[in-house]
PDB file of C-alpha atoms in Angstrom:
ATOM      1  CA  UNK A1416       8.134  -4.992  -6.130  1.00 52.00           C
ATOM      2  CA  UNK A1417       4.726  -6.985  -5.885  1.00 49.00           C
ATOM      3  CA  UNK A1418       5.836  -7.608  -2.557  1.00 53.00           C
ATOM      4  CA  UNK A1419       6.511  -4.303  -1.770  1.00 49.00           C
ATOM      5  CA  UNK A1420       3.197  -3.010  -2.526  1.00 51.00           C
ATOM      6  CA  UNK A1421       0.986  -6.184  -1.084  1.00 53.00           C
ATOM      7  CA  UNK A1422       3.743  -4.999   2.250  1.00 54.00           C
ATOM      8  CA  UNK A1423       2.400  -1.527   2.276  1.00 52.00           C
ATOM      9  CA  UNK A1424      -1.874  -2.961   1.888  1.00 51.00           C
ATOM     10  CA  UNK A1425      -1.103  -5.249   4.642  1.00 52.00           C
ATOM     11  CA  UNK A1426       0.388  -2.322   7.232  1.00 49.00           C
ATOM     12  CA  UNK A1427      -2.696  -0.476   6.178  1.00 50.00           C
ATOM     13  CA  UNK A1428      -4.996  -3.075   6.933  1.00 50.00           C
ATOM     14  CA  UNK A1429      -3.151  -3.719  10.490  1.00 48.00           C
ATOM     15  CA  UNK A1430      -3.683  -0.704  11.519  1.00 50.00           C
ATOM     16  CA  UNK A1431      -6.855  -1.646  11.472  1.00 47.00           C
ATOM     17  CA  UNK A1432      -8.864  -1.632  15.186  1.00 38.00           C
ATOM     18  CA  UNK A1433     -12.712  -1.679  15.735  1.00 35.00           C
ATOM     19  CA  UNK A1434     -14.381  -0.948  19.406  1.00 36.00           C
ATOM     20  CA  UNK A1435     -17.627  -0.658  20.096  1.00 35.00           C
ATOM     21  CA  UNK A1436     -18.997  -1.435  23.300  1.00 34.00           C
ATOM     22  CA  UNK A1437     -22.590  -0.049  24.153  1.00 37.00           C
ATOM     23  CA  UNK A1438     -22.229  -0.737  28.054  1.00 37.00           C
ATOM     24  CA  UNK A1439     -21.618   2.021  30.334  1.00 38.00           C
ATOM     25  CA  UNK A1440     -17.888   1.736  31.853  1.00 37.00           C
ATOM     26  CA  UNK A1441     -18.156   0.492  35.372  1.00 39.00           C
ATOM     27  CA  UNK A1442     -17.891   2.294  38.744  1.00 39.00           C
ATOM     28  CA  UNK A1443     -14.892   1.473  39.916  1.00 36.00           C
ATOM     29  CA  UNK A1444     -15.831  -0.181  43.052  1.00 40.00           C
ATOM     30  CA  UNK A1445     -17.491  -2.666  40.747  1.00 42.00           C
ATOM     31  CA  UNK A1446     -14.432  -3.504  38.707  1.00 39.00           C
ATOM     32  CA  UNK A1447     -14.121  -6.682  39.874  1.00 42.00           C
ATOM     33  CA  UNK A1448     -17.984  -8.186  39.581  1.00 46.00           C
ATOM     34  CA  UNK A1449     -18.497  -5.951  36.539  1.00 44.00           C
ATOM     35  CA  UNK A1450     -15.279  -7.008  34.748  1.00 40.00           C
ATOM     36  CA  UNK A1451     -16.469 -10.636  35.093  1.00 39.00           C
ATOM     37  CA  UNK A1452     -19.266 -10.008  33.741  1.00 43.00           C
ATOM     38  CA  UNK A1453     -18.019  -8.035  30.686  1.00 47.00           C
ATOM     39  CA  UNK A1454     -15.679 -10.395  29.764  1.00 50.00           C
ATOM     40  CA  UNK A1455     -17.627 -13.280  29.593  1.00 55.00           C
ATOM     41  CA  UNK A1456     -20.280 -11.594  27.280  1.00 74.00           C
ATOM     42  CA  UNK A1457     -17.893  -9.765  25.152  1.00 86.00           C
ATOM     43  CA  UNK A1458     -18.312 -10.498  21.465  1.00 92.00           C
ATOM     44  CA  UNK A1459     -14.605 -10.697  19.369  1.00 94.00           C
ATOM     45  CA  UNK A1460     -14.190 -11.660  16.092  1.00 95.00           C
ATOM     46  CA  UNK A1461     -11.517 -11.236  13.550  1.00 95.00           C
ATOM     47  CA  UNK A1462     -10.480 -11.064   9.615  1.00 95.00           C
ATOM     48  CA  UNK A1463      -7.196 -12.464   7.568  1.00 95.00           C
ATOM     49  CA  UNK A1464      -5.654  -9.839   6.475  1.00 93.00           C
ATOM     50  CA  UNK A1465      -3.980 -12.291   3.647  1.00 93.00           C
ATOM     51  CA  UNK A1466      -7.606 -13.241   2.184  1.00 95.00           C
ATOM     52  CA  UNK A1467      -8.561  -9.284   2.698  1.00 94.00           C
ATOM     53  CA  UNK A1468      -5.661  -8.057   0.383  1.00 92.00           C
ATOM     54  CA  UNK A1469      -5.871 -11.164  -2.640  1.00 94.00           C
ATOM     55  CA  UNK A1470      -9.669 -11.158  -2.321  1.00 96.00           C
ATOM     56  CA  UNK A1471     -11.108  -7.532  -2.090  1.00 96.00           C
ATOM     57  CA  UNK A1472     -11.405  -5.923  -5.455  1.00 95.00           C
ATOM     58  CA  UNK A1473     -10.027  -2.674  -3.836  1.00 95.00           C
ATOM     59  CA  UNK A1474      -7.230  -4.509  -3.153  1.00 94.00           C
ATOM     60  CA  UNK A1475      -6.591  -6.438  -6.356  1.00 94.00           C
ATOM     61  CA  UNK A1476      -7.153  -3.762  -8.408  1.00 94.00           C
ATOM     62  CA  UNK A1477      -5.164  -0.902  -7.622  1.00 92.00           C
ATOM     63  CA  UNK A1478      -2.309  -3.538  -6.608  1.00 93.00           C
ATOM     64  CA  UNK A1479      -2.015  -3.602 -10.089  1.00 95.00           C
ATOM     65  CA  UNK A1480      -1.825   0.343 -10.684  1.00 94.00           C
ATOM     66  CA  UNK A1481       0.578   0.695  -8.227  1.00 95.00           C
ATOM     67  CA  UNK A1482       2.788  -2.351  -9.774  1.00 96.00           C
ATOM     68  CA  UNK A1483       2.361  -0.906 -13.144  1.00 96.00           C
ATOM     69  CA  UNK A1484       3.046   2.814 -11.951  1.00 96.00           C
ATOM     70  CA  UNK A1485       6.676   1.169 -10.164  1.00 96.00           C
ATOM     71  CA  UNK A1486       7.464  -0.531 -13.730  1.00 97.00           C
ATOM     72  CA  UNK A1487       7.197   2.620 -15.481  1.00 97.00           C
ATOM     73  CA  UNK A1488       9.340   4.731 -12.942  1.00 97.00           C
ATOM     74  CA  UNK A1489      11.507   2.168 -12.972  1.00 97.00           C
ATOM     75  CA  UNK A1490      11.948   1.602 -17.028  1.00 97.00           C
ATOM     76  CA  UNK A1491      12.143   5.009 -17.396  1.00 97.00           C
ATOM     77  CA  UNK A1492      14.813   5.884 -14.915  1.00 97.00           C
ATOM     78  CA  UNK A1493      16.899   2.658 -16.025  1.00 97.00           C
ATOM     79  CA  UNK A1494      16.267   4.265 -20.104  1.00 97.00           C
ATOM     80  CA  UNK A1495      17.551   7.540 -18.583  1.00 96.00           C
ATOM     81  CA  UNK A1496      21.018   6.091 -16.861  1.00 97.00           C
ATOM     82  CA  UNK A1497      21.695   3.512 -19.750  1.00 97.00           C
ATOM     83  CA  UNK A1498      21.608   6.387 -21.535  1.00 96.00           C
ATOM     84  CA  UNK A1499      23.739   8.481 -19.853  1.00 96.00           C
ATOM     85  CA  UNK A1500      26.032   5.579 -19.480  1.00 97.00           C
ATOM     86  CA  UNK A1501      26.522   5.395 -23.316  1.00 97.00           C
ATOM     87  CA  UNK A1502      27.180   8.833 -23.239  1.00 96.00           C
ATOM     88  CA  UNK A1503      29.799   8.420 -20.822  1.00 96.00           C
ATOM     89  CA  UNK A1504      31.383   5.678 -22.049  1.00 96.00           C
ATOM     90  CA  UNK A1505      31.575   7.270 -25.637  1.00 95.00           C
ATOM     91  CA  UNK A1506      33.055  10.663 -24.102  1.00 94.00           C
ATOM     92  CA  UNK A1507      35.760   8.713 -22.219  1.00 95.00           C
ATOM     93  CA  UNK A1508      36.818   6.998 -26.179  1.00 95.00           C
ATOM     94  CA  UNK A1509      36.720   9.732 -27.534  1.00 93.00           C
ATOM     95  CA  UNK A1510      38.748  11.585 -24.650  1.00 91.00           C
ATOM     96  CA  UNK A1511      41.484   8.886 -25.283  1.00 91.00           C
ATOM     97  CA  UNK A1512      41.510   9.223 -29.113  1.00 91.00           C
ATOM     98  CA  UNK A1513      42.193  13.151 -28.276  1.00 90.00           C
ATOM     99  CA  UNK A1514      39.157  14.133 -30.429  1.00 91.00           C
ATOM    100  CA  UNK A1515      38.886  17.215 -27.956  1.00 90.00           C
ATOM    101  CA  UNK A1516      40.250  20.453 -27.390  1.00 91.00           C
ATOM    102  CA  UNK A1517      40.393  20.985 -23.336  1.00 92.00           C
ATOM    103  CA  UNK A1518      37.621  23.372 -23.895  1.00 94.00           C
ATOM    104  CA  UNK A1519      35.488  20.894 -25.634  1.00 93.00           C
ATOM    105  CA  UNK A1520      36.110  17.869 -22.750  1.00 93.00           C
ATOM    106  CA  UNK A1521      35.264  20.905 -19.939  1.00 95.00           C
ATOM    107  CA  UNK A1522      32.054  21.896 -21.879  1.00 95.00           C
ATOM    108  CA  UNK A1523      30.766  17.656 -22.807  1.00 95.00           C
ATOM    109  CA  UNK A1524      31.568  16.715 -18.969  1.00 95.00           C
ATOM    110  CA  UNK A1525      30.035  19.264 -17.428  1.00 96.00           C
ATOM    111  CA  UNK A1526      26.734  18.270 -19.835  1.00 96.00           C
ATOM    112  CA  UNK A1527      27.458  15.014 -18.451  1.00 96.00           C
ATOM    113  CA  UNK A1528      27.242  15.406 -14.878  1.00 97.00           C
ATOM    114  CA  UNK A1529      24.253  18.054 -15.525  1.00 96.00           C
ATOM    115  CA  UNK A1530      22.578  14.993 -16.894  1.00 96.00           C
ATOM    116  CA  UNK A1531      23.326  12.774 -14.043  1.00 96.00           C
ATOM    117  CA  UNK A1532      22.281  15.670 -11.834  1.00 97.00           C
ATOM    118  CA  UNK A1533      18.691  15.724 -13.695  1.00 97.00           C
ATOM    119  CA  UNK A1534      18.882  11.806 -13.659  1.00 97.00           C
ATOM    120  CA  UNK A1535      18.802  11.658 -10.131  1.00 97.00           C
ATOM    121  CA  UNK A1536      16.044  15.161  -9.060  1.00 98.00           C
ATOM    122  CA  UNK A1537      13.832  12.205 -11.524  1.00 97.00           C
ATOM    123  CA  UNK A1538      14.169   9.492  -9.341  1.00 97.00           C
ATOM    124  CA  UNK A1539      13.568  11.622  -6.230  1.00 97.00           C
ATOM    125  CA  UNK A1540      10.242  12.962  -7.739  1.00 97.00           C
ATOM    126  CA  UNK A1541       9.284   9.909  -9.011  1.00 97.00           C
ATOM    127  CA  UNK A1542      10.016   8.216  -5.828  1.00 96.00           C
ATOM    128  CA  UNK A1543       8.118  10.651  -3.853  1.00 97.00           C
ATOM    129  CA  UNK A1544       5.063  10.869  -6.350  1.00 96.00           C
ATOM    130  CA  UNK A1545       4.877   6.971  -6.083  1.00 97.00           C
ATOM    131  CA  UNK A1546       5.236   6.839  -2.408  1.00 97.00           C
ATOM    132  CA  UNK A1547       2.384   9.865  -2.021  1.00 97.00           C
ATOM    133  CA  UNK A1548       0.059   7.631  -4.073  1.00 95.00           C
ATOM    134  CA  UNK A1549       0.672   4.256  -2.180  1.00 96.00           C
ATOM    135  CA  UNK A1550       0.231   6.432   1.363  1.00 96.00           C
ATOM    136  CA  UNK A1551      -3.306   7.713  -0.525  1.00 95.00           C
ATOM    137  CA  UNK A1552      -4.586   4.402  -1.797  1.00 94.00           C
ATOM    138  CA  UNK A1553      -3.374   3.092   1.739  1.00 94.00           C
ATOM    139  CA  UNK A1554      -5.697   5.641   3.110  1.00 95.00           C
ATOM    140  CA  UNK A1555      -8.699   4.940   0.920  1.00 94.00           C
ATOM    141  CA  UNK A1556      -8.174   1.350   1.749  1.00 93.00           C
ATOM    142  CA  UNK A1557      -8.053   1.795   5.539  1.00 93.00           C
ATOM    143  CA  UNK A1558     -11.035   4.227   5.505  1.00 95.00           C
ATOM    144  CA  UNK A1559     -13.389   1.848   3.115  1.00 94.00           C
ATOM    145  CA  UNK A1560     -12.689  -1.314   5.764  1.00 94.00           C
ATOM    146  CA  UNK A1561     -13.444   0.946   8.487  1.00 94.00           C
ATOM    147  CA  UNK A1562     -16.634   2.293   7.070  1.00 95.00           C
ATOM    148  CA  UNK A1563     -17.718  -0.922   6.406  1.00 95.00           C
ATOM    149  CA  UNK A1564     -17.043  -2.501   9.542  1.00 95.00           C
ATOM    150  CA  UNK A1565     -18.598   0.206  11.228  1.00 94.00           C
ATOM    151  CA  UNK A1566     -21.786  -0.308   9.457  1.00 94.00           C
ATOM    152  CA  UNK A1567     -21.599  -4.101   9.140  1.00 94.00           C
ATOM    153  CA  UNK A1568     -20.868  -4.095  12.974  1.00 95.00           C
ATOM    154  CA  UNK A1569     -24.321  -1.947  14.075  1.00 93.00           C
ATOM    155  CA  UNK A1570     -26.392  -5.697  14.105  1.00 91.00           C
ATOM    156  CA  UNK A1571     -23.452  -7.771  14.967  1.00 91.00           C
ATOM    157  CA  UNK A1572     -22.409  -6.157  18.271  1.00 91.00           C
ATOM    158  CA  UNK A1573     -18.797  -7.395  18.516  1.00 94.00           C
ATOM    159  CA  UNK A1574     -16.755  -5.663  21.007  1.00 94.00           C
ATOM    160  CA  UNK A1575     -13.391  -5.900  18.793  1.00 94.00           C
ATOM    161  CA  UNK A1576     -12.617  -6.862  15.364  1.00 95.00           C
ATOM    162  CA  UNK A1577      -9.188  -7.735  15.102  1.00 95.00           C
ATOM    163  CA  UNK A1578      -6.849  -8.215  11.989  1.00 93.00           C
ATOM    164  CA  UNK A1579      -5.085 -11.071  11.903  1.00 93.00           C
ATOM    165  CA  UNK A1580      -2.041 -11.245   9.569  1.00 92.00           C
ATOM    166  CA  UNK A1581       0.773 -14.371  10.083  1.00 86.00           C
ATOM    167  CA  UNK A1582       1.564 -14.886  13.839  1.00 86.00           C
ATOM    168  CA  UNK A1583       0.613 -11.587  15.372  1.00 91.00           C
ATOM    169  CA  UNK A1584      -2.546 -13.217  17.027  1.00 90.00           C
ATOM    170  CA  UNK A1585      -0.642 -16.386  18.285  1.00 90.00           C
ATOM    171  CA  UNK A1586      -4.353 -18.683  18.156  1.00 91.00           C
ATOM    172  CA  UNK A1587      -7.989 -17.714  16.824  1.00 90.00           C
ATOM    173  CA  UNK A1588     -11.120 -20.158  16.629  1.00 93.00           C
ATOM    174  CA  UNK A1589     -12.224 -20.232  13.519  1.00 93.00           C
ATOM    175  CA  UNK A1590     -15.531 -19.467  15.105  1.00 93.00           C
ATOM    176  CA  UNK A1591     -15.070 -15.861  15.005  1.00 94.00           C
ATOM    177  CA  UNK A1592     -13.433 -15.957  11.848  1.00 96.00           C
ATOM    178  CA  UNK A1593     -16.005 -13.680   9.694  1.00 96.00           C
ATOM    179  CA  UNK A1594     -13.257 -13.023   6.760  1.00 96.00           C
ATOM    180  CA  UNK A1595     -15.589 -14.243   4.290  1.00 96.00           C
ATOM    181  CA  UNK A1596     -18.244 -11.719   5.312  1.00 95.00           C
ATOM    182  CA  UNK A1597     -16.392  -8.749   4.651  1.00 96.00           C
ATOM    183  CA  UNK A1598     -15.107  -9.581   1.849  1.00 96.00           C
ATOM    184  CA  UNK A1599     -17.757 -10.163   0.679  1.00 96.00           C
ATOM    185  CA  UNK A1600     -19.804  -7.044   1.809  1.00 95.00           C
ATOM    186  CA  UNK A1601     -16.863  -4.687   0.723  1.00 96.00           C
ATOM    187  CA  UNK A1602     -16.766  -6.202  -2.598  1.00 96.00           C
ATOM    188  CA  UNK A1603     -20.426  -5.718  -3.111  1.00 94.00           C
ATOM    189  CA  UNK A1604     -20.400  -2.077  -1.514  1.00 92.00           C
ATOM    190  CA  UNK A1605     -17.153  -1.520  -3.758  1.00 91.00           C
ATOM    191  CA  UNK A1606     -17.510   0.960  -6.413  1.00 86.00           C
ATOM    192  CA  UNK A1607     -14.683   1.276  -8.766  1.00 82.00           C
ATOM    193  CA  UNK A1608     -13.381   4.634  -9.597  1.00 70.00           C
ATOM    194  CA  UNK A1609     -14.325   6.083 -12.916  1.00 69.00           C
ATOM    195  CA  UNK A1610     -10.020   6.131 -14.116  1.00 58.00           C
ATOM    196  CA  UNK A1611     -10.020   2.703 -13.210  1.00 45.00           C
ATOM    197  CA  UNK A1612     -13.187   1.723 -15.362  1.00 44.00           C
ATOM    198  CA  UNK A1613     -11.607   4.024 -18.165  1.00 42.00           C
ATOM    199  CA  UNK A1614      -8.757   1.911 -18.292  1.00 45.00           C
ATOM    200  CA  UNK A1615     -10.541  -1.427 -18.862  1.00 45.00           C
ATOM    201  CA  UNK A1616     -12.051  -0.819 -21.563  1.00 41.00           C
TER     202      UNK A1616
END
């Protein structure tokens, strides 16, 4: 499950894309000359998305809410069907000692499957509750790298930042590596929410 969520950061994070180019886009009988030009003076750097997701307390921190929300929808749905398991498995002795009428065995299976009906609408709203909240810290944790980058990129000029997670950029110089940076300047711009505090102490 730790996995899982860390998975959904990461496809968050490569979403990630930030352009800003202050030169006027050339004529286009100058495309040749002018793309030269740009090229050459264009300003790229990137960030690990790895070192982003272990390293920014955004990151680290609601990981762990989002683990911790999983292990309770998941203890209390596996509570819920060992339950209903017993219950089963004690309706089926007792069917074979004959300690029902027909009427009885109707009325106790039909609470049964109402049970497993309920069992299951639980792990559908749970699901989707957990799900909604991953796709909003997902959200919150696209939109505070952005705003950052946006701000932290008005003296540095680059062209692109890219995110760079496993082999999807195939080589980088560590020259234009500027990981350590952001982290950095998001963790120091980071403001935990006032749950999260709550919770701490």
């Amino acid at each position: 499950m730790k996995k899982l969520v860390r998975s959904a950061f990461a496809v968050a994070i490569m979403s990630l894309a930030v352009a800003s180019c202050n030169k006027q886009a050339p004529k286009v009988e100058e495309k040749s000359e002018s793309a030269t030009t740009t090229t050459s003076s264009m300003k790229i750097a990137y960030v690990e998305v790895d070192s982003i997701m272990s390293q920014y307390k955004f990151c680290k921190e609601y990981t762990i809410i989002l683990q911790k929300k999983s292990e309770n929808i998941q203890n209390t749905i596996n509570a819920k069907g060992r339950a209903l398991q017993t219950a089963a498995n004690k309706f089926q002795q007792d069917l074979q000692s004959n300690r029902y009428t027909q009427q009885q065995a109707e009325a106790v299976q039909a609470g049964l499957q109402k049970q497993n009906a309920d069992l299951q609408a639980l792990q559908q709203r749970l699901g989707t509750e957990f799900q909604n909240e991953t796709e909003k810290f997902n959200n919150a944790l696209r939109d505070s790298i952005q705003h950052y980058l946006a701000v932290y990129n008005k003296d540095k000029k680059f062209a692109l930042i890219l995110s760079k997670a496993g082999d999807n950029i195939l080589y980088a110089d560590k020259t234009y590596d500027i990981t350590k940076e952001v982290i950095a300047g998001l963790n120091k711009a980071y403001k935990p929410a006032p749950a999260t505090t709550e919770k701490k102490k």
